[in-house]
PDB file of C-alpha atoms in Angstrom:
ATOM      1  CA  MET A  23      -7.011 -24.287  51.081  1.00  0.00           C
ATOM      2  CA  ALA A  24      -7.514 -27.253  49.915  1.00  0.00           C
ATOM      3  CA  ASP A  25      -9.520 -28.308  52.939  1.00  0.00           C
ATOM      4  CA  ALA A  26      -9.516 -27.645  57.051  1.00  0.00           C
ATOM      5  CA  ASP A  27      -6.866 -31.176  58.190  1.00  0.00           C
ATOM      6  CA  GLN A  28      -4.746 -28.875  55.961  1.00  0.00           C
ATOM      7  CA  LEU A  29      -5.365 -25.990  56.789  1.00  0.00           C
ATOM      8  CA  TYR A  30      -5.117 -26.618  60.237  1.00  0.00           C
ATOM      9  CA  SER A  31      -1.742 -28.286  59.726  1.00  0.00           C
ATOM     10  CA  VAL A  32      -0.454 -24.970  58.975  1.00  0.00           C
ATOM     11  CA  LEU A  33      -1.732 -23.063  61.236  1.00  0.00           C
ATOM     12  CA  ARG A  34       0.197 -25.351  64.239  1.00  0.00           C
ATOM     13  CA  ALA A  35       3.099 -25.382  62.014  1.00  0.00           C
ATOM     14  CA  VAL A  36       2.861 -21.644  62.848  1.00  0.00           C
ATOM     15  CA  VAL A  37       1.823 -21.039  66.109  1.00  0.00           C
ATOM     16  CA  ASN A  38       4.476 -24.343  67.012  1.00  0.00           C
ATOM     17  CA  GLN A  39       7.318 -22.568  65.299  1.00  0.00           C
ATOM     18  CA  ALA A  40       5.633 -18.582  66.967  1.00  0.00           C
ATOM     19  CA  LYS A  41       5.724 -20.566  70.636  1.00  0.00           C
ATOM     20  CA  THR A  42      10.077 -21.489  69.872  1.00  0.00           C
ATOM     21  CA  HIS A  43      10.864 -17.713  68.549  1.00  0.00           C
ATOM     22  CA  PRO A  44      12.808 -16.109  70.300  1.00  0.00           C
ATOM     23  CA  SER A  45      11.162 -12.333  71.583  1.00  0.00           C
ATOM     24  CA  ALA A  46       7.153 -15.380  71.626  1.00  0.00           C
ATOM     25  CA  TRP A  47       8.448 -15.989  75.541  1.00  0.00           C
ATOM     26  CA  PRO A  48       6.266 -12.726  76.550  1.00  0.00           C
ATOM     27  CA  PHE A  49       2.816 -14.166  75.323  1.00  0.00           C
ATOM     28  CA  LEU A  50       3.117 -17.761  75.620  1.00  0.00           C
ATOM     29  CA  LYS A  51       0.674 -18.013  78.099  1.00  0.00           C
ATOM     30  CA  PRO A  52      -2.259 -16.219  79.552  1.00  0.00           C
ATOM     31  CA  VAL A  53      -1.038 -12.674  80.837  1.00  0.00           C
ATOM     32  CA  GLU A  54      -2.401 -13.154  85.153  1.00  0.00           C
ATOM     33  CA  GLU A  55      -3.664  -9.854  86.390  1.00  0.00           C
ATOM     34  CA  ALA A  56      -1.459 -10.585  89.887  1.00  0.00           C
ATOM     35  CA  GLU A  57       1.921 -11.358  87.520  1.00  0.00           C
ATOM     36  CA  VAL A  58       0.291  -7.698  85.524  1.00  0.00           C
ATOM     37  CA  PRO A  59      -1.744  -5.300  87.694  1.00  0.00           C
ATOM     38  CA  GLY A  60      -3.767  -3.360  86.012  1.00  0.00           C
ATOM     39  CA  TYR A  61      -4.083  -5.351  82.853  1.00  0.00           C
ATOM     40  CA  ARG A  62      -7.879  -6.657  82.906  1.00  0.00           C
ATOM     41  CA  SER A  63      -8.172  -2.881  83.451  1.00  0.00           C
ATOM     42  CA  VAL A  64      -6.545  -2.303  79.613  1.00  0.00           C
ATOM     43  CA  ILE A  65      -7.281  -5.328  77.624  1.00  0.00           C
ATOM     44  CA  LYS A  66     -10.337  -6.117  76.916  1.00  0.00           C
ATOM     45  CA  TYR A  67     -10.432  -9.246  75.133  1.00  0.00           C
ATOM     46  CA  PRO A  68      -6.902 -10.495  76.165  1.00  0.00           C
ATOM     47  CA  MET A  69      -4.960 -13.346  74.243  1.00  0.00           C
ATOM     48  CA  ASP A  70      -1.410 -15.374  73.833  1.00  0.00           C
ATOM     49  CA  LEU A  71       0.045 -18.169  72.054  1.00  0.00           C
ATOM     50  CA  LYS A  72      -1.655 -20.762  74.343  1.00  0.00           C
ATOM     51  CA  THR A  73      -4.976 -19.846  74.867  1.00  0.00           C
ATOM     52  CA  MET A  74      -3.757 -20.106  70.697  1.00  0.00           C
ATOM     53  CA  THR A  75      -2.941 -23.778  70.642  1.00  0.00           C
ATOM     54  CA  ASP A  76      -6.451 -24.476  72.530  1.00  0.00           C
ATOM     55  CA  ARG A  77      -8.713 -23.097  70.429  1.00  0.00           C
ATOM     56  CA  LEU A  78      -6.526 -25.291  67.559  1.00  0.00           C
ATOM     57  CA  LYS A  79      -7.225 -28.623  69.801  1.00  0.00           C
ATOM     58  CA  SER A  80     -10.643 -27.466  69.098  1.00  0.00           C
ATOM     59  CA  ARG A  81     -11.252 -26.781  66.163  1.00  0.00           C
ATOM     60  CA  TYR A  82     -11.693 -23.140  66.804  1.00  0.00           C
ATOM     61  CA  TYR A  83     -10.179 -21.155  63.821  1.00  0.00           C
ATOM     62  CA  CYS A  84     -12.172 -22.188  60.083  1.00  0.00           C
ATOM     63  CA  HIS A  85     -11.190 -19.588  58.564  1.00  0.00           C
ATOM     64  CA  VAL A  86      -7.806 -18.720  58.676  1.00  0.00           C
ATOM     65  CA  ARG A  87      -9.191 -14.381  59.157  1.00  0.00           C
ATOM     66  CA  LEU A  88      -9.489 -16.114  63.076  1.00  0.00           C
ATOM     67  CA  PHE A  89      -6.170 -17.540  63.582  1.00  0.00           C
ATOM     68  CA  LYS A  90      -5.059 -13.144  61.723  1.00  0.00           C
ATOM     69  CA  ALA A  91      -7.325 -11.737  64.152  1.00  0.00           C
ATOM     70  CA  ASP A  92      -6.372 -13.939  67.505  1.00  0.00           C
ATOM     71  CA  LEU A  93      -2.133 -13.146  66.400  1.00  0.00           C
ATOM     72  CA  MET A  94      -3.132  -9.159  65.580  1.00  0.00           C
ATOM     73  CA  ARG A  95      -4.616  -9.034  69.037  1.00  0.00           C
ATOM     74  CA  ILE A  96      -1.151 -10.630  70.222  1.00  0.00           C
ATOM     75  CA  PHE A  97       0.115  -7.924  69.053  1.00  0.00           C
ATOM     76  CA  ASN A  98      -2.377  -4.919  69.449  1.00  0.00           C
ATOM     77  CA  ASN A  99      -2.776  -5.472  73.102  1.00  0.00           C
ATOM     78  CA  CYS A 100       0.935  -5.784  73.943  1.00  0.00           C
ATOM     79  CA  ARG A 101       1.259  -2.353  72.295  1.00  0.00           C
ATOM     80  CA  GLU A 102      -1.383  -0.646  73.555  1.00  0.00           C
ATOM     81  CA  PHE A 103      -0.509  -1.785  77.121  1.00  0.00           C
ATOM     82  CA  ASN A 104       3.241  -1.434  76.776  1.00  0.00           C
ATOM     83  CA  ASP A 105       5.607   1.599  76.451  1.00  0.00           C
ATOM     84  CA  ALA A 106       7.431   1.498  73.145  1.00  0.00           C
ATOM     85  CA  GLN A 107      10.516   1.622  73.784  1.00  0.00           C
ATOM     86  CA  SER A 108       9.566  -1.666  76.829  1.00  0.00           C
ATOM     87  CA  GLU A 109      11.391  -5.422  75.172  1.00  0.00           C
ATOM     88  CA  TYR A 110       7.657  -7.030  75.472  1.00  0.00           C
ATOM     89  CA  TYR A 111       7.401  -3.664  73.126  1.00  0.00           C
ATOM     90  CA  LYS A 112       9.501  -4.272  70.757  1.00  0.00           C
ATOM     91  CA  CYS A 113       9.139  -9.025  71.269  1.00  0.00           C
ATOM     92  CA  ALA A 114       5.436  -7.578  70.313  1.00  0.00           C
ATOM     93  CA  ASP A 115       7.398  -5.842  66.632  1.00  0.00           C
ATOM     94  CA  ALA A 116       9.319  -8.841  66.080  1.00  0.00           C
ATOM     95  CA  LEU A 117       7.132 -11.663  66.699  1.00  0.00           C
ATOM     96  CA  GLN A 118       4.563 -10.521  64.072  1.00  0.00           C
ATOM     97  CA  GLN A 119       7.836  -9.932  61.959  1.00  0.00           C
ATOM     98  CA  PHE A 120       8.352 -13.525  61.746  1.00  0.00           C
ATOM     99  CA  VAL A 121       5.036 -14.970  61.584  1.00  0.00           C
ATOM    100  CA  GLN A 122       4.049 -12.721  59.537  1.00  0.00           C
ATOM    101  CA  LYS A 123       7.192 -14.171  57.045  1.00  0.00           C
ATOM    102  CA  LYS A 124       5.283 -17.276  58.207  1.00  0.00           C
ATOM    103  CA  MET A 125       2.286 -16.986  57.228  1.00  0.00           C
ATOM    104  CA  ARG A 126       3.053 -15.373  53.477  1.00  0.00           C
ATOM    105  CA  GLU A 127       5.032 -17.985  52.722  1.00  0.00           C
ATOM    106  CA  ALA A 128       1.963 -20.517  53.182  1.00  0.00           C
ATOM    107  CA  HIS A 129       0.055 -17.573  50.992  1.00  0.00           C
ATOM    108  CA  LEU A 130      -2.606 -17.865  54.230  1.00  0.00           C
ATOM    109  CA  TRP A 131      -1.057 -13.519  54.896  1.00  0.00           C
ATOM    110  CA  ASP A 132      -3.678 -11.808  52.511  1.00  0.00           C
ATOM    111  CA  LYS A 133      -6.145 -13.965  52.398  1.00  0.00           C
ATOM    112  CA  GLY A 134      -9.007 -13.679  54.889  1.00  0.00           C
TER     113      GLY A 134
END
């Protein structure tokens, strides 16, 4: 990427596309302990697309590897907490494939 503004624009586009994907619904906001008892005792470092959007706005993602790490944390947390046959697990797989495709199209997935 040529500069931080260009990187920010591409990452913002990826997050916005991810948020509108049909499989994104479990990942749009932080998991609430009241809705999912025991989540915080299993998942020590939660991540979601709202938090990633907030981090984008604050320019936290100065390098693509930070962005990729947060994306992978969303999917890995989901797979760690949920059964492989669950709808949540399937959503994680589908959204990960979609996001990785978008990142590769922007020549960002193999870097970082």
